[in-house]
Every structure is written in structure tokens, then in C-alpha cells.
PDB file of C-alpha atoms in Angstrom:
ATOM      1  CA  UNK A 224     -47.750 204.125 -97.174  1.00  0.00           C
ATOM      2  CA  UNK A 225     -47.526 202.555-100.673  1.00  0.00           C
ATOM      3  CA  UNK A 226     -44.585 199.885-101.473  1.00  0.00           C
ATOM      4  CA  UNK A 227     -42.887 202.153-103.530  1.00  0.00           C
ATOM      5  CA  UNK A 228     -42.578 204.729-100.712  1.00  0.00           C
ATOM      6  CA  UNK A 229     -41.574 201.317 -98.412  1.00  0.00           C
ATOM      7  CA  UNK A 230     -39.263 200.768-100.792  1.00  0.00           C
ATOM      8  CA  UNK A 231     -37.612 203.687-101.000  1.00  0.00           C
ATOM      9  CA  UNK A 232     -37.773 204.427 -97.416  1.00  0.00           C
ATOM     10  CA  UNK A 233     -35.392 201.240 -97.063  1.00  0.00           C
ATOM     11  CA  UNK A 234     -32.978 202.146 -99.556  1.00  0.00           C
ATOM     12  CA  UNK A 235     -32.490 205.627 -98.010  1.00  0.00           C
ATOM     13  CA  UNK A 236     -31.939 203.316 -94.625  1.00  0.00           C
ATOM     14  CA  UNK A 237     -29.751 200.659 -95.912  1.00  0.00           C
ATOM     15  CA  UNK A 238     -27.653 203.419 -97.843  1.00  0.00           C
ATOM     16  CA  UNK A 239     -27.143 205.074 -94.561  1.00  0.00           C
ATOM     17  CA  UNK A 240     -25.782 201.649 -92.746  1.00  0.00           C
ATOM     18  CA  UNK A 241     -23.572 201.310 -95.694  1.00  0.00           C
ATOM     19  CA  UNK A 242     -22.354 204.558 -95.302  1.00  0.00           C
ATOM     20  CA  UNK A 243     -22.006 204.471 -91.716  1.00  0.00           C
ATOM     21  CA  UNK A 244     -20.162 200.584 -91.812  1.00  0.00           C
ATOM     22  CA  UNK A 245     -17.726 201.749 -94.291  1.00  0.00           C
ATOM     23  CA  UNK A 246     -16.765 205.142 -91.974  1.00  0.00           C
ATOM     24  CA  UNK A 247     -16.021 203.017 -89.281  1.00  0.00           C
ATOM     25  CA  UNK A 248     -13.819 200.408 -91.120  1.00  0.00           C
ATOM     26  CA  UNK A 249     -12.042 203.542 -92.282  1.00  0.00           C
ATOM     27  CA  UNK A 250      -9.857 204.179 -88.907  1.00  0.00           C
ATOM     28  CA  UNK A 251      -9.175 200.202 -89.034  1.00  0.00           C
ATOM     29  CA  UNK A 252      -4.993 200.104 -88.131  1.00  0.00           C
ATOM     30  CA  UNK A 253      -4.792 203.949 -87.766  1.00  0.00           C
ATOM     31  CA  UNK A 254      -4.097 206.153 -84.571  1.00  0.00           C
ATOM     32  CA  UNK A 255      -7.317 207.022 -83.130  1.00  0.00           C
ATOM     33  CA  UNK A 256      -5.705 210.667 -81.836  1.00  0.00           C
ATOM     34  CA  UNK A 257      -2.895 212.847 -83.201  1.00  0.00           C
ATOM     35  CA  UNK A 258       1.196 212.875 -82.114  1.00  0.00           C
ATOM     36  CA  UNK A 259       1.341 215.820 -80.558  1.00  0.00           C
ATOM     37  CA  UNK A 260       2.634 218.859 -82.489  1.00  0.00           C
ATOM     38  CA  UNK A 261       6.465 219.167 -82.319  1.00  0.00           C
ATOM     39  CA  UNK A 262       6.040 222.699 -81.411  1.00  0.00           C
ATOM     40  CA  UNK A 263       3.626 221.865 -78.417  1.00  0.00           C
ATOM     41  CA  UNK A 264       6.091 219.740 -76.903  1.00  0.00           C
ATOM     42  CA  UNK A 265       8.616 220.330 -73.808  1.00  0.00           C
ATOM     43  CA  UNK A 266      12.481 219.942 -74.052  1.00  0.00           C
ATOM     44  CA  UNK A 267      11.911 216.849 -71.779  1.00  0.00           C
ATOM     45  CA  UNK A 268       9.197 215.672 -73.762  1.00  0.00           C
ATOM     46  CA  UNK A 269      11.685 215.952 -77.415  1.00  0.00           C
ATOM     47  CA  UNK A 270      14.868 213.881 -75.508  1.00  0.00           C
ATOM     48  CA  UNK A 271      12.508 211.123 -74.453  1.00  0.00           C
ATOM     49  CA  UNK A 272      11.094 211.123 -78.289  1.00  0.00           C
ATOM     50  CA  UNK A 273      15.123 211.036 -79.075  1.00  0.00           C
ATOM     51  CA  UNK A 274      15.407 208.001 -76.547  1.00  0.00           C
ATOM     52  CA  UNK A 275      12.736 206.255 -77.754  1.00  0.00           C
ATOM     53  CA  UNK A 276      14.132 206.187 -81.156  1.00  0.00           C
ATOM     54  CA  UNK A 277      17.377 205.264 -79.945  1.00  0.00           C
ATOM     55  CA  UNK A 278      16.346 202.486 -77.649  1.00  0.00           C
ATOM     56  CA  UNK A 279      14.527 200.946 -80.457  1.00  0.00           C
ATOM     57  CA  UNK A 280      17.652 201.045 -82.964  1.00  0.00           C
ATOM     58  CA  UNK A 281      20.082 199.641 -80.214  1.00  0.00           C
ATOM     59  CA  UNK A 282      21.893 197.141 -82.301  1.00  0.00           C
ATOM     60  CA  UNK A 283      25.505 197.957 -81.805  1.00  0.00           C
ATOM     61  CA  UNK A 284      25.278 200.535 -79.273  1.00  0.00           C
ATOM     62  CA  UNK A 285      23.425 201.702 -76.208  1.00  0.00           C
ATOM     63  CA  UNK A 286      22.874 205.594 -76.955  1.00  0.00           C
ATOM     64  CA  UNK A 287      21.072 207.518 -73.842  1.00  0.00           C
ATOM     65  CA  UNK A 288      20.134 211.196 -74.349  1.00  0.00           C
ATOM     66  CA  UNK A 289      19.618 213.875 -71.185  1.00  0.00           C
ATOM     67  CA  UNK A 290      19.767 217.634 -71.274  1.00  0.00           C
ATOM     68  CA  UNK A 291      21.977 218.871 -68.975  1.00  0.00           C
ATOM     69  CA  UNK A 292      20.628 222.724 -70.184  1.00  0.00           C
ATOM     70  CA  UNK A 293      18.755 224.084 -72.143  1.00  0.00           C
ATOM     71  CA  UNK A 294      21.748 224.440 -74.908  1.00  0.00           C
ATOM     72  CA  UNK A 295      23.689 221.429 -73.896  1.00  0.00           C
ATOM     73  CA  UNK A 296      22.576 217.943 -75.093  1.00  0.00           C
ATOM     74  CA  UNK A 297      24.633 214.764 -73.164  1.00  0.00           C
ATOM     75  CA  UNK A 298      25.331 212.071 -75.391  1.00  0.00           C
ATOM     76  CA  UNK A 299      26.063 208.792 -73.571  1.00  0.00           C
ATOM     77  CA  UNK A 300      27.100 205.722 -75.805  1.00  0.00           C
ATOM     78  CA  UNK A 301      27.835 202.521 -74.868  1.00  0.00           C
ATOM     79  CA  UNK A 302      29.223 199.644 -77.081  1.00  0.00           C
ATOM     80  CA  UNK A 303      27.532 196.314 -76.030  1.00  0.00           C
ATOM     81  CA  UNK A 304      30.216 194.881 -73.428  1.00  0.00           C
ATOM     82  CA  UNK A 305      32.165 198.376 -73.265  1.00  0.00           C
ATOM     83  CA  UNK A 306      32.529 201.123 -71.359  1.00  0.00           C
ATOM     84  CA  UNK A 307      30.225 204.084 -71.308  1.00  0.00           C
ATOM     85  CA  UNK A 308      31.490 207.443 -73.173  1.00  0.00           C
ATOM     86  CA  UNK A 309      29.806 210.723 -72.677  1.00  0.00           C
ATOM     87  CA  UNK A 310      29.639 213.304 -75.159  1.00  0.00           C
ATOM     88  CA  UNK A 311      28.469 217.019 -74.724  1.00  0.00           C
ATOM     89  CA  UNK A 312      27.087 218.185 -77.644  1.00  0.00           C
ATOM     90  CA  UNK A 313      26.065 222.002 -77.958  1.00  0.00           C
ATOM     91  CA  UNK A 314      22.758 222.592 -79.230  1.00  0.00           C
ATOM     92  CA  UNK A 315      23.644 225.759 -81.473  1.00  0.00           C
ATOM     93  CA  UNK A 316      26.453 224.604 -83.121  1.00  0.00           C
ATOM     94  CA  UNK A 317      25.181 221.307 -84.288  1.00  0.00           C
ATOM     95  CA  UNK A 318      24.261 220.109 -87.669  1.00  0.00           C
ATOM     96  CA  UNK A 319      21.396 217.762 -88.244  1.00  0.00           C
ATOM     97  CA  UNK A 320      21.352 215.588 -91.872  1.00  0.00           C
ATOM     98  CA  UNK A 321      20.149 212.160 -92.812  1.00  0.00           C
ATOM     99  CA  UNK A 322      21.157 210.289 -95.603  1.00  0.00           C
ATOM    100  CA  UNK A 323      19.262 207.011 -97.145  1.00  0.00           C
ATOM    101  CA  UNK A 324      22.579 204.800 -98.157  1.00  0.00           C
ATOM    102  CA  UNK A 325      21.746 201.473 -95.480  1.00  0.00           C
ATOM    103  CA  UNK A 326      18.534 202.657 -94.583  1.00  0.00           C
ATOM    104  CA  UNK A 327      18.576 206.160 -92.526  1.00  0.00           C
ATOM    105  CA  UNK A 328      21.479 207.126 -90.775  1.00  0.00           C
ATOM    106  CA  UNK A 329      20.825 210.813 -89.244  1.00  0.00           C
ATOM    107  CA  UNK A 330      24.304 212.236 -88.733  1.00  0.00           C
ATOM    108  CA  UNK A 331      24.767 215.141 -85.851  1.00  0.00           C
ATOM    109  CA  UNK A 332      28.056 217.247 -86.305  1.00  0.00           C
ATOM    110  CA  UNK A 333      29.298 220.617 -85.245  1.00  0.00           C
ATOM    111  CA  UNK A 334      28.198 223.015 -87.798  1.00  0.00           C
ATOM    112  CA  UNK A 335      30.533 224.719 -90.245  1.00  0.00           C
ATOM    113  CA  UNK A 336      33.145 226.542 -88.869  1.00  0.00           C
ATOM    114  CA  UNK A 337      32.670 225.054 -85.517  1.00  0.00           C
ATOM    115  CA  UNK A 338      35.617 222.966 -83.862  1.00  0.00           C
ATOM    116  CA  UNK A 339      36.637 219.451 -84.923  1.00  0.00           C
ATOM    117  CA  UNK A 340      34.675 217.218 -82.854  1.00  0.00           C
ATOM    118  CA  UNK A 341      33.176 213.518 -83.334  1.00  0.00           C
ATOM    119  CA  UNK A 342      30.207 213.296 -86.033  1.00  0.00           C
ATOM    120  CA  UNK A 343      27.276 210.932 -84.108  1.00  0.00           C
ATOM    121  CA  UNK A 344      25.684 208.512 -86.321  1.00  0.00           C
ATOM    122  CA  UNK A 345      22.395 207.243 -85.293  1.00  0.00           C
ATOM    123  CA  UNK A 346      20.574 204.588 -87.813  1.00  0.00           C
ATOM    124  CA  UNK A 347      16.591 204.909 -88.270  1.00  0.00           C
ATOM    125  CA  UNK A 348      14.029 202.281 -90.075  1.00  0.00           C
ATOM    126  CA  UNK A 349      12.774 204.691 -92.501  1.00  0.00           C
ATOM    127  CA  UNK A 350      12.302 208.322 -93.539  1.00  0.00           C
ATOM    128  CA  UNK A 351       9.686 209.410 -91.288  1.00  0.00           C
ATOM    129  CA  UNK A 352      12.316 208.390 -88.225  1.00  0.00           C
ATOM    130  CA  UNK A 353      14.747 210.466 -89.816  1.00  0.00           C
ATOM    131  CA  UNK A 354      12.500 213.545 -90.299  1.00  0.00           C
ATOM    132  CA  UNK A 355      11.363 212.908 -86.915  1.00  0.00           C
ATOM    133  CA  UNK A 356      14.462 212.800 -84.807  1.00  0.00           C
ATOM    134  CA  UNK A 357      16.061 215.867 -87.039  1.00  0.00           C
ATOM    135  CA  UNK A 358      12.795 217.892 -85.821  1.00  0.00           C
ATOM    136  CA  UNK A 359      13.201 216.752 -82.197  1.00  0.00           C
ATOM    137  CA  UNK A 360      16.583 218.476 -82.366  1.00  0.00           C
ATOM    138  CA  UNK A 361      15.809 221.221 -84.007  1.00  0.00           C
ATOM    139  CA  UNK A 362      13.218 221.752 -81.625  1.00  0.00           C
ATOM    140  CA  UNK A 363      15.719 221.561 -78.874  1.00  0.00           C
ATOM    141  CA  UNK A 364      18.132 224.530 -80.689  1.00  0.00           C
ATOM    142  CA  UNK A 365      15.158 226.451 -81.250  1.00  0.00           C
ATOM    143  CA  UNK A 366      14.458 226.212 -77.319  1.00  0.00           C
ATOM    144  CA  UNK A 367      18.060 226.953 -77.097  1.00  0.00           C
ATOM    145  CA  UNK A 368      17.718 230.214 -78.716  1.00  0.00           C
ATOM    146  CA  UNK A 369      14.479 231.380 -77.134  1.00  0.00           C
ATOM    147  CA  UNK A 370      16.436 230.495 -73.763  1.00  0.00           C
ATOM    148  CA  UNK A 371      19.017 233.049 -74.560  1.00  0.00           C
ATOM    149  CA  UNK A 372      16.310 235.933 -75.436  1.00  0.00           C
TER     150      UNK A 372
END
């Protein structure tokens, strides 16, 4: 082997390292797997998503989620040093919308035409919370539905 073919050799190597050291640094600070797919998930799995995101924005008010069916979502609320108040909120009717004023509040209400009842204000950090916790519902009234087929 001449030293140009050494050479070479080398710089095809030490390319390759470089390539290799800067694919590895490239998943620094990012999930190593996937959230699973909204659609792939149970009911059970979409309230505790709901909880989670409640739990963590529990500033004012202890909020606590639980399906009692498949088309009724319970609503339990709890002002720090108050008493507990339990809401049943039906899956089909409701209305899901977010809006960016103090950071994200997602808003659930009956839907048009519906009966008066309470609007239920829930405050996210950003937009991807409030995306997220629509599509958990809407998960939930599309499991509604397919309950009823």
C-alpha cells in the first residue's frame, strides 16, 4: 500500500467517525421512542393523558377526570380549601376550543343548541397542551360514537 492509498484510506475512516459522532449527538434532549398515536390509545389511557395535564396545571383548582361511560365524562373540581363539585359532562354534546389570551386556556362547553350548562376552563403552558388535551377529548366523543354503532 502506497501513502496516498494510506492516506486516503484514513480519510474515508475518519469521515465515517465524524459521521457516525454527529448521528449520535443528534437525539441529544429528544424522546428516544414515539407518544403513542392518539388513535391507538384506550378511553382509560386518553382521561389519564387529561389528568396528567390537569395535575400539572393545578394552581387554583384540583380538577380530577373519570369516565363513568363511554359517553359520560365526570368532572370533579376542587378549589384549594373547598369543597369538591362534580360535574357530568356528555361527551357528544360538548365543544372543545382553546384560545391563546394568558397563555392557553382550552374551554369545554355544551355545543350549540345544547342546554345552558357551566363552560370548564382548563389553563395549558403552551399550544401543543392545548392541541393535545382537545384531541384527548375528541378521541373520547369519537369512542362515544363508535359505542353507539
Amino acid at each position: 500500500m502506497t501513502v496516498h492509498e494510506a492516506r486516503r484510506r484514513w480519510r474515508w475512516i475518519a469521515a465515517g467517525l465524524a459521521i457516525a459522532a454527529m448521528a449520535g449527538a443528534c437525539t441529544d434532549g429528544y424522546p428516544t421512542k414515539d407518544a403513542p398515536a392518539a388513535s391507538d390509545m384506550s378511553a382509560a389511557e386518553h382521561v389519564h393523558a387529561l389528568n396528567g395535564m390537569l395535575r400539572h396545571e393545578a394552581r387554583t383548582l384540583d380538577a380530577r377526570m373519570t369516565l363513568a361511560t363511554p359517553c359520560i365524562l365526570r368532572l370533579a373540581t376542587t378549589a384549594h380549601g373547598g369543597r369538591e363539585s362534580i360535574a357530568s359532562l356528555r361527551l357528544e354534546t360538548l365543544q372543545v376550543a382553546f384560545s391563546a389570551e394568558e397563555r392557553y386556556r382550552v374551554s369545554v362547553a355544551p355545543a350549540a343548541g345544547m342546554p345552558a350548562a357551566p363552560d370548564h376552563r382548563f389553563v395549558v403552558d403552551g399550544w401543543q397542551d392545548a392541541v393535545a388535551f382537545r384531541s384527548h377529548l375528541q378521541q373520547l366523543q369519537m369512542a362515544c360514537v363508535a359505542s353507539k354503532s
